[in-house]
Amino acid sequence: MATGKLEITAEVASEHGLTRDEYSQVERALGRTPTLCEVGMIGVMWSEHCSYKSSRPHLKTLPTRGDKVIQGPGENAGAVDIGDGQAAVFKMESHNHPSFIEPYQGAATGVGGICRDVFTMGARPVALANALRFGALTHPKTPHLLRGVVAGIAGYGNAFGVPNVTGDVHFSRCYDQNILVNALCVGIAPTDKIFRGTASGVGNPVMYVGAKTGRDGIHGATMASAEFGEGAEQNRPAVQVGDPFMEKLLLEACLELMQSDALVGIQDMGAAGLTSSSVEMAARAGSGIEMDLERVPQREADMSAYELLLSESQERMLMVVERGREHEARAIFDKWDLDAEVVGRVTDTGRVVMRMQGELVADLPAELLAEGITYERRTARPAYIDAARVENPAPSAAGDAPRPDEALVSLLGAPNVTSKAWVYHQYDHNVRTSTVLRPGQADAGLVRVIAPSGREKGLGVALGGQSRLVYLDPYEGSARAVAEAYANLAAIGAEPLAVTDCLNFGNPENPEIMWQLAESVRGLGDACRALGTPVVSGNVSLYNETDGVAIYPTPMVGMVGLVADLRRHAGSALPEAGLEIAAVGELGGSLAGSEYQSLYLGRACGAIAPFAGARDKAVMDAVRTLVAEGLVEVAHDVTEGGLAVAVAECAVSGGAPGGVSIDLPETEMSDEALLFGEAPARFIVAYPPKARDAVAARAKALGAPITPLGQCGGDRLRVAIAGDQRRGFDVPVDEAREAFFSGLRDVTA
Amino acid sequence: MTTTFGVLRFPGSNCDDDALRAVDVVLAPAGSRGRIIWHKDRSLGDVDAIILPGGFSYGDYLRGGAIAAHSPIMDAVAEFAAGGGPVLGICNGFQILCERGLLPGALIRNESLRFECRDTHVVTSGRQTPFTRGIAAGAVLRMSIAHAEGRYVHPDPEALWRAGQVVFRYATPAGEVSADANPNGSVLGIAGICNEAGNVVGLMPHPERACEAVLGGGGQDGRAIFESALAGGGAA
């Protein structure tokens, strides 16, 4: 067997991300020294990014089954039944490391990758969402990264033609050196035409379709599995370049081919390109694959087998078609001016065998590569957890409390609260003429789905995740992320169905990081079980740290839900006047991990409000029912900034902003916690005066506390506590609106 | 009596299905029909009007619309237009018509240098075209834009105006043309124009996105543009 000129040693293996121990395992499993190609293939497949070697024991504990689940984790994307013979196919994926190094292409290819994962399953992508985390707005790198990432998402998604319907953009010092770009795509497929990445049928041809292979992105997966040090930008050649036009052609060609029964299996070439796609397809089917690498369409001259196997060139797919029907596939790809070449065949050997001009360059058991390795990594509860938890979370404990009116205006303009209009106006959110709730109009995105019968229903897409809460309490904070996504869907009137997640953490070899990860997954799992929303897809991004400083643990939750009757949904903007306002759920919350605390104390401390399971679920379900039954016209989840900010957001975010007059009752908590505290399952709702009694009765019957607060109208935001205006605030709505829409002005001008 | 729209599909078109839905589903009760025409075809078949939809034909590589303007089907479109057939270019379709020389002027990068997706208002000049017959002079339509290259430029915009070839201008909801209402820096706030004969119309806003009340509060003002082109429609 050809081993190339290079002698393979543990040092060479180490350059491919394999530890000495891992390399010994390889030698033992093979009973020989691997070739250079093999080391490259094993290196990427055993990377954290591809193998989930640190997270897998924990991920196994997540609930993944349910009545509606058609496809759980392990495929290109998850799928749930949305009735009428249709499935929602969705997944969220991180593209953190490349986006820091080259923000435009990193983010663009993140969008391209997640869309491919979805249409590989036979689903036409119908909505995009993304959760972005940047460093402090004042950090010198942040404006450049923000502009680049947003332009990259826009550049890819707009051209590809999928509406970007919701998002979540946060800024924190903890992301100064490690930004997060998590992109979610959801598509619709007929339930009886869902395709999977399997290479079955011995003798069936393996076809390569899409863009030609170049030298870009070699070792992208390995880069994404290491922490950054000085000069991370030098990794730029490991970042891929996206071509949304190519992907659009690939989408149309693949969906056209999927109309026939010639296609057996199909797999996106994402991280680790040709290697991972062939290995995964063979492993899932329990078959083998043989490939002749010289047949791979190539963009550059003289590419080696090693480069072909490890390139992460974008917009490529590997598929297996029925023997004798290659011409049908070719005809369709010809129509779309795409390359489609037979590069190999399915075998029953259980091995992935690669040849270049007849010379054997790799011969590995598919299972060894696909199963990879698993670590039961040590965990240790970090000392900061207990120290932070016992601190008094109230800024007033450390000095004078800010005046409520000043706090309100400052919070509305705070980076994490301020309108993200500058961001979402760069995304096409109306293409496909199906967007019912646009970004900025509601807590979640909502797109129309038309059943084969012509009936119109809605698919809601929501995000959740606040890393300050997870930092303070990984278990409860992660449960809160699930609850937040669930609440966002409830607010638009959608019945939550299932979850996808991106788990963004630091270096798992650090036991304290590993403890955060383990606790976080436990919290996600318990919350998903309590809410009946199984996890059907997702990914893990570790090593989000630079020079030993990790990000806050950041699990991001994406959730999809169904609106059965498309006419019955709610946005979050109040009209100028005419509606009454109430709070559903308990009032107030905790200042621990709150935006208010961040603004006035400058750090996170205290015990966060936990997710209360069935009790919180009842409140959230009640809000969904109030919307679905048409009783309330406006609903908004209370999150960053608490009740006061939530009410103000409802007032200022509409096309015709108006004032509100609200009187909060006396409670046992401080005014600070009542106005600005945060906790799950709190909502603002609004309804016409004539519906007052019906709303109250229905909420109570559904087990949700409801407190009438006041009404909208006038041109001031007035909030009193127990009738005392001085304990609340009285701010001109124009001033609040100006604050809300200007928070990003300095970095985006 | 029905009117059949042919909706062109170029590689990279992504509003083709949306335009098709507008004319084949939403306006079907008014006698409208639509079908897709592949860019490699050389004949338009039996159609009454042509729509060049939005999107990123050929990835907008080189310039928006520059490559699609040379697609095989475009010879048939030019012939159809020369014979007085109604042709509507929306967004990328407008760019293609300019690149092909069926409409004057060009569309360049937005003044902001960013892609802009937002609702805009346009005021109708009153120029009679197959797509504005049913719309009164001074009428204001709300339609969303979604483009990075929508800034209309022309060597002599005043002459274009005098020739009556300006069809739509960006305006306030009250119909006042102003710099604030202009989302991309287009000269004279031009959002849409026609050829001298008036049968070829291009505009940057998306009328097909403003046809159904359920869609994001986008309104239904776009219907009037398609309805104008229906047999016996509009002029009434």
Tab-separated table of C-alpha atoms in Angstrom, chain A residues 381-537:
chain	number	residue	atom	x	y	z
A	381	ARG	CA	-17.795	21.858	39.861
A	382	PRO	CA	-16.160	25.268	39.378
A	383	ALA	CA	-15.560	27.250	42.532
A	384	TYR	CA	-17.155	30.409	41.119
A	385	ILE	CA	-20.579	28.768	41.026
A	386	ASP	CA	-21.143	28.681	44.765
A	387	ALA	CA	-19.413	31.983	45.406
A	388	ALA	CA	-21.540	33.817	42.841
A	389	ARG	CA	-24.760	32.215	43.915
A	390	VAL	CA	-24.750	33.574	47.454
A	391	GLU	CA	-24.087	37.167	46.396
A	392	ASN	CA	-26.872	39.715	46.541
A	393	PRO	CA	-27.900	40.188	42.906
A	394	ALA	CA	-29.392	43.672	43.328
A	395	PRO	CA	-27.319	46.607	42.086
A	396	SER	CA	-28.933	48.648	44.877
A	397	ALA	CA	-27.110	46.462	47.411
A	398	ALA	CA	-23.814	47.791	46.039
A	399	GLY	CA	-24.862	51.422	45.906
A	400	ASP	CA	-27.784	53.654	45.017
A	401	ALA	CA	-30.418	52.071	42.843
A	402	PRO	CA	-30.736	53.851	39.503
A	403	ARG	CA	-33.914	55.806	38.928
A	404	PRO	CA	-36.482	53.567	37.216
A	405	ASP	CA	-37.064	55.984	34.320
A	406	GLU	CA	-33.342	56.208	33.605
A	407	ALA	CA	-32.994	52.451	33.927
A	408	LEU	CA	-35.833	51.885	31.480
A	409	VAL	CA	-34.362	54.140	28.801
A	410	SER	CA	-30.853	52.753	29.311
A	411	LEU	CA	-32.101	49.184	29.096
A	412	LEU	CA	-34.071	49.870	25.918
A	413	GLY	CA	-30.871	51.084	24.297
A	414	ALA	CA	-28.680	48.345	25.785
A	415	PRO	CA	-27.047	46.175	23.116
A	416	ASN	CA	-28.905	43.033	24.128
A	417	VAL	CA	-32.314	44.730	24.164
A	418	THR	CA	-32.118	47.345	21.439
A	419	SER	CA	-33.874	46.722	18.136
A	420	LYS	CA	-31.869	44.586	15.730
A	421	ALA	CA	-33.523	46.253	12.730
A	422	TRP	CA	-30.106	47.093	11.264
A	423	VAL	CA	-29.407	43.368	11.218
A	424	TYR	CA	-32.677	41.947	9.940
A	425	HIS	CA	-33.262	44.570	7.266
A	426	GLN	CA	-30.189	43.086	5.579
A	427	TYR	CA	-31.870	39.681	5.464
A	428	ASP	CA	-34.559	38.979	2.926
A	429	HIS	CA	-37.394	37.986	5.229
A	430	ASN	CA	-40.187	38.002	2.640
A	431	VAL	CA	-38.893	35.824	-0.205
A	432	ARG	CA	-41.113	32.767	-0.848
A	433	THR	CA	-44.179	34.934	-0.014
A	434	SER	CA	-44.927	32.933	3.083
A	435	THR	CA	-43.682	35.081	5.963
A	436	VAL	CA	-46.585	35.813	8.279
A	437	LEU	CA	-44.621	37.263	11.206
A	438	ARG	CA	-41.453	39.079	10.218
A	439	PRO	CA	-38.435	39.775	12.411
A	440	GLY	CA	-39.245	42.582	14.815
A	441	GLN	CA	-42.969	41.898	14.723
A	442	ALA	CA	-43.155	39.052	17.217
A	443	ASP	CA	-41.262	36.793	19.614
A	444	ALA	CA	-40.905	34.100	16.947
A	445	GLY	CA	-40.950	33.869	13.180
A	446	LEU	CA	-43.989	32.405	11.465
A	447	VAL	CA	-44.208	31.112	7.915
A	448	ARG	CA	-47.190	29.793	6.038
A	449	VAL	CA	-47.184	26.152	5.034
A	450	ILE	CA	-49.728	25.070	2.461
A	451	ALA	CA	-50.977	21.495	2.806
A	452	PRO	CA	-51.518	19.413	-0.334
A	453	SER	CA	-55.239	20.017	0.232
A	454	GLY	CA	-54.647	23.771	-0.003
A	455	ARG	CA	-55.276	24.319	3.704
A	456	GLU	CA	-53.005	26.985	5.192
A	457	LYS	CA	-51.223	26.440	8.479
A	458	GLY	CA	-48.253	28.098	10.120
A	459	LEU	CA	-44.823	26.943	11.168
A	460	GLY	CA	-43.274	28.919	14.012
A	461	VAL	CA	-39.527	29.146	14.582
A	462	ALA	CA	-38.092	30.377	17.866
A	463	LEU	CA	-34.762	30.619	19.657
A	464	GLY	CA	-33.761	30.666	23.307
A	465	GLY	CA	-30.576	30.941	25.319
A	466	GLN	CA	-28.980	33.411	27.702
A	467	SER	CA	-25.461	32.560	28.664
A	468	ARG	CA	-25.329	34.737	31.804
A	469	LEU	CA	-27.970	32.469	33.292
A	470	VAL	CA	-26.126	29.348	32.174
A	471	TYR	CA	-22.883	30.683	33.593
A	472	LEU	CA	-24.487	31.193	36.989
A	473	ASP	CA	-26.340	27.900	36.920
A	474	PRO	CA	-25.677	25.590	33.963
A	475	TYR	CA	-28.545	23.272	34.859
A	476	GLU	CA	-31.261	25.866	35.428
A	477	GLY	CA	-29.906	28.283	32.866
A	478	SER	CA	-30.083	25.630	30.167
A	479	ALA	CA	-33.594	24.665	31.214
A	480	ARG	CA	-34.439	28.364	30.915
A	481	ALA	CA	-33.131	28.354	27.343
A	482	VAL	CA	-35.644	25.656	26.446
A	483	ALA	CA	-38.390	27.486	28.306
A	484	GLU	CA	-37.570	30.726	26.513
A	485	ALA	CA	-37.899	29.145	23.075
A	486	TYR	CA	-41.129	27.490	24.188
A	487	ALA	CA	-42.461	30.806	25.506
A	488	ASN	CA	-41.579	32.557	22.260
A	489	LEU	CA	-43.641	30.027	20.322
A	490	ALA	CA	-46.488	30.259	22.836
A	491	ALA	CA	-46.576	34.029	22.381
A	492	ILE	CA	-47.239	33.745	18.655
A	493	GLY	CA	-49.815	31.012	19.260
A	494	ALA	CA	-47.776	28.052	18.043
A	495	GLU	CA	-47.844	24.599	19.615
A	496	PRO	CA	-44.183	23.675	20.243
A	497	LEU	CA	-43.152	20.395	18.653
A	498	ALA	CA	-39.439	19.693	18.943
A	499	VAL	CA	-35.992	21.088	19.604
A	500	THR	CA	-32.673	21.477	17.864
A	501	ASP	CA	-29.674	22.776	19.773
A	502	CYS	CA	-26.150	24.068	19.453
A	503	LEU	CA	-24.005	23.507	22.511
A	504	ASN	CA	-21.223	26.085	22.536
A	505	PHE	CA	-18.639	25.568	25.266
A	506	GLY	CA	-14.957	25.927	26.042
A	507	ASN	CA	-12.289	23.247	26.209
A	508	PRO	CA	-13.811	19.952	27.410
A	509	GLU	CA	-10.441	18.737	28.636
A	510	ASN	CA	-10.889	21.260	31.436
A	511	PRO	CA	-13.003	19.438	34.065
A	512	GLU	CA	-14.807	22.639	35.010
A	513	ILE	CA	-15.902	23.230	31.416
A	514	MET	CA	-16.915	19.599	31.223
A	515	TRP	CA	-19.016	20.051	34.348
A	516	GLN	CA	-20.763	23.002	32.721
A	517	LEU	CA	-21.465	20.879	29.663
A	518	ALA	CA	-22.757	17.929	31.652
A	519	GLU	CA	-25.009	20.100	33.817
A	520	SER	CA	-26.234	21.998	30.816
A	521	VAL	CA	-27.234	18.854	28.940
A	522	ARG	CA	-28.977	17.592	32.073
A	523	GLY	CA	-30.941	20.843	32.279
A	524	LEU	CA	-31.829	20.763	28.600
A	525	GLY	CA	-32.988	17.172	28.873
A	526	ASP	CA	-35.136	17.721	31.943
A	527	ALA	CA	-36.762	20.810	30.479
A	528	CYS	CA	-37.400	19.094	27.142
A	529	ARG	CA	-39.018	16.201	28.988
A	530	ALA	CA	-41.153	18.536	31.111
A	531	LEU	CA	-42.296	20.437	28.036
A	532	GLY	CA	-42.789	17.433	25.769
A	533	THR	CA	-40.393	18.741	23.147
A	534	PRO	CA	-37.831	16.102	22.172
A	535	VAL	CA	-34.443	16.992	20.710
A	536	VAL	CA	-34.276	15.845	17.097
A	537	SER	CA	-31.047	17.410	15.865
